[in-house]
PDB file of C-alpha atoms in Angstrom:
ATOM      1  CA  MET A 751      46.247  27.762 -14.474  1.00 92.00           C
ATOM      2  CA  VAL A 752      46.741  25.089 -11.818  1.00 97.00           C
ATOM      3  CA  LYS A 753      46.564  21.616 -13.363  1.00 97.00           C
ATOM      4  CA  VAL A 754      44.445  19.285 -11.217  1.00 98.00           C
ATOM      5  CA  LEU A 755      44.172  15.496 -11.193  1.00 98.00           C
ATOM      6  CA  VAL A 756      41.386  13.845  -9.183  1.00 97.00           C
ATOM      7  CA  ASN A 757      42.156  10.504  -7.548  1.00 98.00           C
ATOM      8  CA  GLY A 758      38.986   8.580  -6.768  1.00 96.00           C
ATOM      9  CA  ALA A 759      37.137  10.438  -9.506  1.00 94.00           C
ATOM     10  CA  GLY A 760      34.274   7.965  -9.695  1.00 92.00           C
ATOM     11  CA  GLY A 761      33.294   8.278  -6.030  1.00 92.00           C
ATOM     12  CA  ARG A 762      30.700  10.632  -4.619  1.00 90.00           C
ATOM     13  CA  MET A 763      33.216  13.203  -3.412  1.00 92.00           C
ATOM     14  CA  GLY A 764      35.603  12.688  -6.321  1.00 94.00           C
ATOM     15  CA  SER A 765      32.924  13.238  -8.946  1.00 95.00           C
ATOM     16  CA  GLU A 766      31.765  16.381  -7.146  1.00 95.00           C
ATOM     17  CA  VAL A 767      35.358  17.656  -7.223  1.00 96.00           C
ATOM     18  CA  VAL A 768      35.507  16.953 -10.969  1.00 96.00           C
ATOM     19  CA  ARG A 769      32.325  18.924 -11.610  1.00 95.00           C
ATOM     20  CA  THR A 770      33.492  21.832  -9.463  1.00 96.00           C
ATOM     21  CA  VAL A 771      37.029  22.057 -10.891  1.00 96.00           C
ATOM     22  CA  MET A 772      35.515  22.304 -14.380  1.00 94.00           C
ATOM     23  CA  LYS A 773      33.814  25.565 -13.362  1.00 94.00           C
ATOM     24  CA  GLU A 774      36.517  27.025 -11.121  1.00 96.00           C
ATOM     25  CA  GLU A 775      38.536  29.970 -12.375  1.00 95.00           C
ATOM     26  CA  GLY A 776      42.277  29.362 -12.187  1.00 96.00           C
ATOM     27  CA  LEU A 777      42.013  25.551 -12.201  1.00 97.00           C
ATOM     28  CA  THR A 778      42.055  23.146 -15.127  1.00 96.00           C
ATOM     29  CA  LEU A 779      41.259  19.439 -15.055  1.00 96.00           C
ATOM     30  CA  VAL A 780      44.009  17.341 -16.662  1.00 96.00           C
ATOM     31  CA  GLY A 781      43.502  13.809 -15.374  1.00 95.00           C
ATOM     32  CA  ALA A 782      41.652  11.321 -13.223  1.00 96.00           C
ATOM     33  CA  VAL A 783      42.315   7.992 -11.526  1.00 97.00           C
ATOM     34  CA  ASP A 784      39.693   5.421 -10.587  1.00 95.00           C
ATOM     35  CA  PRO A 785      40.408   1.688 -10.928  1.00 94.00           C
ATOM     36  CA  LYS A 786      36.729   0.801 -11.365  1.00 92.00           C
ATOM     37  CA  GLY A 787      36.237   3.425 -14.069  1.00 90.00           C
ATOM     38  CA  ALA A 788      39.560   2.920 -15.860  1.00 93.00           C
ATOM     39  CA  GLY A 789      39.301   3.308 -19.622  1.00 92.00           C
ATOM     40  CA  LYS A 790      36.113   5.356 -19.523  1.00 94.00           C
ATOM     41  CA  ASP A 791      35.853   9.021 -20.409  1.00 93.00           C
ATOM     42  CA  LEU A 792      35.966  11.132 -17.245  1.00 94.00           C
ATOM     43  CA  GLY A 793      32.975  13.230 -18.256  1.00 89.00           C
ATOM     44  CA  GLU A 794      30.859  10.169 -18.907  1.00 91.00           C
ATOM     45  CA  LEU A 795      31.950   8.623 -15.599  1.00 91.00           C
ATOM     46  CA  CYS A 796      30.859  11.762 -13.743  1.00 91.00           C
ATOM     47  CA  GLU A 797      27.781  12.312 -15.941  1.00 85.00           C
ATOM     48  CA  VAL A 798      28.809  15.720 -17.276  1.00 87.00           C
ATOM     49  CA  GLY A 799      29.220  14.819 -20.960  1.00 88.00           C
ATOM     50  CA  HIS A 800      32.255  13.788 -22.970  1.00 91.00           C
ATOM     51  CA  LEU A 801      35.481  15.538 -21.820  1.00 91.00           C
ATOM     52  CA  GLY A 802      38.114  13.671 -23.787  1.00 92.00           C
ATOM     53  CA  ILE A 803      39.994  12.825 -20.573  1.00 94.00           C
ATOM     54  CA  PRO A 804      40.528   9.072 -20.105  1.00 94.00           C
ATOM     55  CA  VAL A 805      40.256   7.682 -16.592  1.00 95.00           C
ATOM     56  CA  CYS A 806      43.462   5.884 -15.585  1.00 96.00           C
ATOM     57  CA  ALA A 807      43.823   2.839 -13.361  1.00 96.00           C
ATOM     58  CA  THR A 808      46.876   4.122 -11.450  1.00 96.00           C
ATOM     59  CA  LEU A 809      48.551   7.363 -10.503  1.00 97.00           C
ATOM     60  CA  GLU A 810      51.715   6.326 -12.345  1.00 96.00           C
ATOM     61  CA  GLU A 811      49.744   5.857 -15.571  1.00 96.00           C
ATOM     62  CA  ALA A 812      48.088   9.255 -15.172  1.00 96.00           C
ATOM     63  CA  PHE A 813      51.384  11.029 -14.436  1.00 97.00           C
ATOM     64  CA  ALA A 814      52.870   9.559 -17.618  1.00 95.00           C
ATOM     65  CA  LYS A 815      50.076  11.158 -19.659  1.00 93.00           C
ATOM     66  CA  ASP A 816      50.087  14.634 -18.074  1.00 93.00           C
ATOM     67  CA  LYS A 817      51.794  15.392 -14.778  1.00 95.00           C
ATOM     68  CA  PRO A 818      49.535  17.673 -12.716  1.00 97.00           C
ATOM     69  CA  ASP A 819      50.373  20.486 -10.328  1.00 97.00           C
ATOM     70  CA  VAL A 820      48.000  19.132  -7.681  1.00 98.00           C
ATOM     71  CA  VAL A 821      46.389  15.775  -6.950  1.00 98.00           C
ATOM     72  CA  VAL A 822      43.110  15.845  -5.031  1.00 98.00           C
ATOM     73  CA  ASP A 823      42.583  12.521  -3.250  1.00 97.00           C
ATOM     74  CA  PHE A 824      39.197  11.243  -2.128  1.00 96.00           C
ATOM     75  CA  THR A 825      39.753   7.484  -2.087  1.00 95.00           C
ATOM     76  CA  THR A 826      39.671   5.123   0.930  1.00 93.00           C
ATOM     77  CA  PRO A 827      41.577   4.759   4.208  1.00 91.00           C
ATOM     78  CA  LYS A 828      43.069   1.476   2.947  1.00 93.00           C
ATOM     79  CA  VAL A 829      44.972   3.088   0.080  1.00 95.00           C
ATOM     80  CA  ILE A 830      45.537   6.708   1.061  1.00 96.00           C
ATOM     81  CA  PHE A 831      48.974   6.216   2.621  1.00 97.00           C
ATOM     82  CA  GLU A 832      50.389   4.497  -0.459  1.00 97.00           C
ATOM     83  CA  ASN A 833      48.678   7.047  -2.707  1.00 97.00           C
ATOM     84  CA  ALA A 834      50.278   9.895  -0.793  1.00 97.00           C
ATOM     85  CA  LYS A 835      53.734   8.323  -0.933  1.00 97.00           C
ATOM     86  CA  THR A 836      53.388   7.926  -4.709  1.00 97.00           C
ATOM     87  CA  VAL A 837      52.246  11.516  -5.260  1.00 97.00           C
ATOM     88  CA  LEU A 838      54.707  13.217  -2.921  1.00 98.00           C
ATOM     89  CA  GLY A 839      57.508  10.925  -4.047  1.00 97.00           C
ATOM     90  CA  ALA A 840      56.937  12.233  -7.562  1.00 97.00           C
ATOM     91  CA  GLY A 841      57.263  15.810  -6.307  1.00 97.00           C
ATOM     92  CA  VAL A 842      53.592  16.584  -6.970  1.00 98.00           C
ATOM     93  CA  ASN A 843      51.532  18.721  -4.594  1.00 98.00           C
ATOM     94  CA  MET A 844      48.571  17.055  -2.914  1.00 98.00           C
ATOM     95  CA  VAL A 845      45.238  17.869  -1.275  1.00 98.00           C
ATOM     96  CA  VAL A 846      44.044  14.939   0.842  1.00 97.00           C
ATOM     97  CA  GLY A 847      40.411  14.628   1.854  1.00 93.00           C
ATOM     98  CA  THR A 848      40.617  10.908   2.598  1.00 91.00           C
ATOM     99  CA  THR A 849      40.642  10.174   6.328  1.00 85.00           C
ATOM    100  CA  GLY A 850      42.447   7.370   8.126  1.00 86.00           C
ATOM    101  CA  LEU A 851      46.067   8.523   8.176  1.00 91.00           C
ATOM    102  CA  THR A 852      47.731   8.016  11.556  1.00 91.00           C
ATOM    103  CA  ALA A 853      50.003  10.552  13.234  1.00 91.00           C
ATOM    104  CA  ASP A 854      53.026   8.367  12.435  1.00 96.00           C
ATOM    105  CA  GLN A 855      52.012   8.177   8.783  1.00 97.00           C
ATOM    106  CA  ARG A 856      51.565  11.948   8.622  1.00 96.00           C
ATOM    107  CA  ASP A 857      55.052  12.362  10.078  1.00 97.00           C
ATOM    108  CA  GLU A 858      56.498  10.060   7.414  1.00 97.00           C
ATOM    109  CA  LEU A 859      54.677  11.936   4.665  1.00 97.00           C
ATOM    110  CA  SER A 860      55.930  15.237   6.055  1.00 97.00           C
ATOM    111  CA  LYS A 861      59.517  14.026   5.787  1.00 97.00           C
ATOM    112  CA  LEU A 862      58.908  12.820   2.236  1.00 97.00           C
ATOM    113  CA  ALA A 863      57.342  16.143   1.230  1.00 97.00           C
ATOM    114  CA  ASN A 864      60.305  18.045   2.645  1.00 97.00           C
ATOM    115  CA  LYS A 865      62.665  15.771   0.747  1.00 97.00           C
ATOM    116  CA  THR A 866      60.975  16.145  -2.649  1.00 97.00           C
ATOM    117  CA  GLY A 867      59.780  19.734  -2.263  1.00 97.00           C
ATOM    118  CA  ALA A 868      56.120  18.783  -2.662  1.00 97.00           C
ATOM    119  CA  HIS A 869      53.414  20.563  -0.670  1.00 98.00           C
ATOM    120  CA  VAL A 870      50.498  18.726   0.959  1.00 98.00           C
ATOM    121  CA  LEU A 871      47.338  19.625   2.842  1.00 98.00           C
ATOM    122  CA  ILE A 872      45.602  16.864   4.824  1.00 97.00           C
ATOM    123  CA  ALA A 873      42.159  18.002   5.919  1.00 94.00           C
ATOM    124  CA  PRO A 874      39.590  15.869   7.752  1.00 88.00           C
ATOM    125  CA  ASN A 875      36.886  18.315   6.661  1.00 89.00           C
ATOM    126  CA  PHE A 876      36.710  20.915   3.875  1.00 93.00           C
ATOM    127  CA  SER A 877      33.492  22.553   5.000  1.00 92.00           C
ATOM    128  CA  LEU A 878      34.210  26.098   6.127  1.00 92.00           C
ATOM    129  CA  GLY A 879      31.423  25.824   8.699  1.00 94.00           C
ATOM    130  CA  ALA A 880      32.916  22.641  10.176  1.00 94.00           C
ATOM    131  CA  VAL A 881      36.349  24.259  10.357  1.00 92.00           C
ATOM    132  CA  LEU A 882      34.879  27.239  12.202  1.00 93.00           C
ATOM    133  CA  LEU A 883      33.107  24.870  14.604  1.00 95.00           C
ATOM    134  CA  MET A 884      36.478  23.303  15.442  1.00 94.00           C
ATOM    135  CA  LYS A 885      38.064  26.693  16.036  1.00 93.00           C
ATOM    136  CA  VAL A 886      35.232  27.814  18.320  1.00 96.00           C
ATOM    137  CA  SER A 887      35.239  24.478  20.187  1.00 97.00           C
ATOM    138  CA  GLU A 888      38.944  24.863  20.877  1.00 96.00           C
ATOM    139  CA  GLU A 889      38.371  28.281  22.449  1.00 96.00           C
ATOM    140  CA  ILE A 890      35.402  27.148  24.551  1.00 97.00           C
ATOM    141  CA  ALA A 891      37.296  24.108  25.880  1.00 97.00           C
ATOM    142  CA  ARG A 892      39.669  26.484  27.688  1.00 96.00           C
ATOM    143  CA  TYR A 893      36.791  27.437  29.989  1.00 96.00           C
ATOM    144  CA  LEU A 894      34.403  24.443  29.821  1.00 97.00           C
ATOM    145  CA  PRO A 895      36.560  21.302  29.971  1.00 96.00           C
ATOM    146  CA  ASN A 896      33.653  18.837  30.285  1.00 97.00           C
ATOM    147  CA  VAL A 897      32.775  18.001  26.692  1.00 98.00           C
ATOM    148  CA  GLU A 898      31.610  15.179  24.444  1.00 98.00           C
ATOM    149  CA  ILE A 899      31.300  14.873  20.664  1.00 98.00           C
ATOM    150  CA  ILE A 900      28.520  13.268  18.657  1.00 98.00           C
ATOM    151  CA  GLU A 901      29.329  12.803  14.974  1.00 98.00           C
ATOM    152  CA  LEU A 902      26.756  11.521  12.489  1.00 97.00           C
ATOM    153  CA  HIS A 903      27.458  10.249   8.965  1.00 96.00           C
ATOM    154  CA  HIS A 904      25.945   8.051   6.272  1.00 94.00           C
ATOM    155  CA  ASN A 905      26.316   4.322   6.803  1.00 94.00           C
ATOM    156  CA  GLN A 906      28.727   3.899   3.884  1.00 89.00           C
ATOM    157  CA  LYS A 907      31.453   5.896   5.599  1.00 90.00           C
ATOM    158  CA  LEU A 908      34.321   3.469   6.127  1.00 83.00           C
ATOM    159  CA  ASP A 909      35.833   4.824   9.345  1.00 87.00           C
ATOM    160  CA  ALA A 910      34.627   5.736  12.811  1.00 93.00           C
ATOM    161  CA  PRO A 911      35.129   8.090  14.478  1.00 94.00           C
ATOM    162  CA  SER A 912      35.350  10.674  11.748  1.00 92.00           C
ATOM    163  CA  GLY A 913      38.569  12.544  11.113  1.00 89.00           C
ATOM    164  CA  THR A 914      36.750  15.768  11.959  1.00 92.00           C
ATOM    165  CA  ALA A 915      35.738  14.454  15.384  1.00 95.00           C
ATOM    166  CA  LYS A 916      39.281  13.296  16.108  1.00 94.00           C
ATOM    167  CA  LEU A 917      40.816  16.623  15.099  1.00 91.00           C
ATOM    168  CA  THR A 918      38.212  18.497  17.158  1.00 96.00           C
ATOM    169  CA  ALA A 919      39.098  16.343  20.172  1.00 96.00           C
ATOM    170  CA  GLU A 920      42.817  16.903  19.649  1.00 94.00           C
ATOM    171  CA  LYS A 921      42.377  20.670  19.560  1.00 94.00           C
ATOM    172  CA  MET A 922      40.105  20.772  22.610  1.00 97.00           C
ATOM    173  CA  ALA A 923      42.335  18.460  24.642  1.00 96.00           C
ATOM    174  CA  ALA A 924      45.339  20.680  23.951  1.00 95.00           C
ATOM    175  CA  ALA A 925      43.390  23.828  24.815  1.00 95.00           C
ATOM    176  CA  ARG A 926      41.875  22.725  28.136  1.00 94.00           C
ATOM    177  CA  LYS A 927      43.370  24.469  31.130  1.00 90.00           C
ATOM    178  CA  ASP A 928      41.556  22.315  33.695  1.00 89.00           C
ATOM    179  CA  ALA A 929      40.825  18.603  33.793  1.00 89.00           C
ATOM    180  CA  ALA A 930      37.309  17.416  33.134  1.00 91.00           C
ATOM    181  CA  ALA A 931      35.206  16.344  36.115  1.00 90.00           C
ATOM    182  CA  PRO A 932      35.310  12.590  36.813  1.00 89.00           C
ATOM    183  CA  ASP A 933      32.684  10.482  35.037  1.00 89.00           C
ATOM    184  CA  GLU A 934      31.060   8.285  37.691  1.00 89.00           C
ATOM    185  CA  THR A 935      28.913   6.343  35.204  1.00 92.00           C
ATOM    186  CA  ARG A 936      29.492   2.609  34.928  1.00 93.00           C
ATOM    187  CA  GLU A 937      28.482   0.880  31.702  1.00 93.00           C
ATOM    188  CA  SER A 938      25.974  -1.951  31.990  1.00 95.00           C
ATOM    189  CA  LEU A 939      26.327  -2.401  28.214  1.00 95.00           C
ATOM    190  CA  PRO A 940      29.968  -2.260  27.011  1.00 94.00           C
ATOM    191  CA  GLY A 941      30.643   0.648  24.659  1.00 93.00           C
ATOM    192  CA  VAL A 942      27.403   2.475  25.350  1.00 95.00           C
ATOM    193  CA  ARG A 943      29.308   5.539  26.605  1.00 95.00           C
ATOM    194  CA  GLY A 944      31.214   5.855  23.314  1.00 96.00           C
ATOM    195  CA  GLY A 945      34.968   5.811  22.784  1.00 96.00           C
ATOM    196  CA  LYS A 946      37.723   7.928  24.306  1.00 95.00           C
ATOM    197  CA  TYR A 947      40.138   9.874  22.120  1.00 95.00           C
ATOM    198  CA  GLU A 948      42.597  12.297  23.712  1.00 94.00           C
ATOM    199  CA  GLY A 949      40.525  11.903  26.872  1.00 94.00           C
ATOM    200  CA  ILE A 950      37.325  13.116  25.166  1.00 96.00           C
ATOM    201  CA  THR A 951      34.312  10.883  24.560  1.00 97.00           C
ATOM    202  CA  ILE A 952      33.172  10.522  20.943  1.00 98.00           C
ATOM    203  CA  HIS A 953      29.917   8.902  19.831  1.00 98.00           C
ATOM    204  CA  SER A 954      29.628   7.823  16.164  1.00 97.00           C
ATOM    205  CA  VAL A 955      26.247   7.450  14.471  1.00 97.00           C
ATOM    206  CA  ARG A 956      25.980   5.754  11.056  1.00 98.00           C
ATOM    207  CA  LEU A 957      22.587   5.839   9.326  1.00 97.00           C
ATOM    208  CA  PRO A 958      21.243   6.260   5.777  1.00 96.00           C
ATOM    209  CA  GLY A 959      20.162   9.816   5.052  1.00 94.00           C
ATOM    210  CA  TYR A 960      22.945  11.611   6.882  1.00 95.00           C
ATOM    211  CA  VAL A 961      25.796  13.332   5.008  1.00 92.00           C
ATOM    212  CA  ALA A 962      28.206  14.810   7.601  1.00 93.00           C
ATOM    213  CA  HIS A 963      27.157  16.280  10.936  1.00 96.00           C
ATOM    214  CA  GLN A 964      28.784  17.007  14.280  1.00 97.00           C
ATOM    215  CA  GLU A 965      27.657  18.193  17.689  1.00 98.00           C
ATOM    216  CA  VAL A 966      29.996  19.345  20.443  1.00 98.00           C
ATOM    217  CA  LEU A 967      28.315  19.365  23.857  1.00 98.00           C
ATOM    218  CA  PHE A 968      29.869  21.320  26.736  1.00 98.00           C
ATOM    219  CA  GLY A 969      28.565  20.831  30.275  1.00 97.00           C
ATOM    220  CA  GLY A 970      29.073  23.341  33.058  1.00 94.00           C
ATOM    221  CA  TYR A 971      27.595  23.857  36.494  1.00 92.00           C
ATOM    222  CA  GLY A 972      23.942  24.634  35.809  1.00 95.00           C
ATOM    223  CA  GLU A 973      24.484  25.225  32.078  1.00 97.00           C
ATOM    224  CA  ILE A 974      24.867  23.420  28.760  1.00 97.00           C
ATOM    225  CA  LEU A 975      26.436  24.817  25.571  1.00 98.00           C
ATOM    226  CA  THR A 976      25.815  22.923  22.331  1.00 98.00           C
ATOM    227  CA  LEU A 977      27.470  23.585  18.973  1.00 98.00           C
ATOM    228  CA  ARG A 978      26.243  21.812  15.842  1.00 98.00           C
ATOM    229  CA  HIS A 979      27.251  21.812  12.204  1.00 96.00           C
ATOM    230  CA  ASP A 980      25.372  20.088   9.368  1.00 96.00           C
ATOM    231  CA  SER A 981      26.600  19.447   5.848  1.00 91.00           C
ATOM    232  CA  LEU A 982      23.435  18.707   3.891  1.00 91.00           C
ATOM    233  CA  ASP A 983      25.094  18.334   0.497  1.00 89.00           C
ATOM    234  CA  ARG A 984      28.604  17.453  -0.674  1.00 88.00           C
ATOM    235  CA  LYS A 985      28.691  20.815  -2.404  1.00 90.00           C
ATOM    236  CA  SER A 986      29.358  22.282   1.057  1.00 92.00           C
ATOM    237  CA  PHE A 987      32.905  20.889   0.883  1.00 93.00           C
ATOM    238  CA  MET A 988      33.784  22.314  -2.512  1.00 95.00           C
ATOM    239  CA  PRO A 989      34.729  25.925  -1.622  1.00 94.00           C
ATOM    240  CA  GLY A 990      37.299  24.525   0.817  1.00 95.00           C
ATOM    241  CA  VAL A 991      38.658  22.044  -1.730  1.00 96.00           C
ATOM    242  CA  MET A 992      39.019  24.758  -4.369  1.00 97.00           C
ATOM    243  CA  LEU A 993      40.763  27.045  -1.873  1.00 96.00           C
ATOM    244  CA  ALA A 994      43.135  24.211  -0.990  1.00 97.00           C
ATOM    245  CA  CYS A 995      43.983  23.449  -4.627  1.00 97.00           C
ATOM    246  CA  LYS A 996      45.137  27.016  -5.104  1.00 96.00           C
ATOM    247  CA  LYS A 997      46.810  27.668  -1.764  1.00 96.00           C
ATOM    248  CA  VAL A 998      48.720  24.379  -1.572  1.00 97.00           C
ATOM    249  CA  MET A 999      50.883  25.695  -4.395  1.00 96.00           C
ATOM    250  CA  ASP A1000      52.344  28.340  -2.077  1.00 95.00           C
ATOM    251  CA  VAL A1001      52.448  26.678   1.367  1.00 96.00           C
ATOM    252  CA  PRO A1002      55.457  24.358   1.765  1.00 95.00           C
ATOM    253  CA  GLY A1003      55.616  21.093   3.653  1.00 96.00           C
ATOM    254  CA  LEU A1004      52.742  19.184   5.223  1.00 97.00           C
ATOM    255  CA  VAL A1005      49.828  21.077   6.729  1.00 96.00           C
ATOM    256  CA  TYR A1006      47.161  19.295   8.798  1.00 93.00           C
ATOM    257  CA  GLY A1007      43.752  20.979   8.854  1.00 91.00           C
ATOM    258  CA  LEU A1008      42.119  23.468   6.496  1.00 93.00           C
ATOM    259  CA  GLU A1009      41.940  26.037   9.281  1.00 89.00           C
ATOM    260  CA  ASN A1010      45.656  26.667   8.745  1.00 90.00           C
ATOM    261  CA  TYR A1011      44.860  27.964   5.253  1.00 92.00           C
ATOM    262  CA  LEU A1012      42.281  30.423   6.624  1.00 86.00           C
ATOM    263  CA  GLU A1013      44.689  32.371   8.813  1.00 68.00           C
TER     264      GLU A1013
END
């Protein structure tokens, strides 16, 4: 049994991970961290009944009680880097669903993981459908280099653009064989054309009611190709998280993107 600790257990994604781990064969829930819920019973915090697992205020406190095999982190961009250094520094494997880590920070965490022997997956999106959209977009970009991304999320998401949109742009930019056609548009309202990342325009929408959605629009001569993925419930991320909790045990070093676990 793989022992799992959930960091950010009181959040919407964290609590969903707690509920799913409880039912998943091969995984066992041994701890939880959430500063706002510290001292409460984990089951009561996540509304699944009493579990007898106290919620800790810090990772260090939780590790002292029962050191896990894997930490699943769904916290915030402000704290994820320090969280990851604490977990990997302790030689504990990690599955990171929190976005916001820069390329330089990922490089530093990779070196730390190699030093301590810990394994870590950093995934902007755990939805299998979203991962497949990225893979298909990468292939299409080889032949249709003119592309823009529209990503839509709930208005409580703390970062924009989404990590999924950025990773999609990175993959497409690397795959393009030809440069995109020049954009002759001139903004009369600054920012109305979105933001550029890796030379690809990304538009971020934040409204109540959305969960996680992304469109990739390819334009060709006399044709348009549109790909869209919609996560309508946070349960859509759970199969990918459970896969990651199991596979991270066997894949050394730092891996960026769930698609690398599907090959």
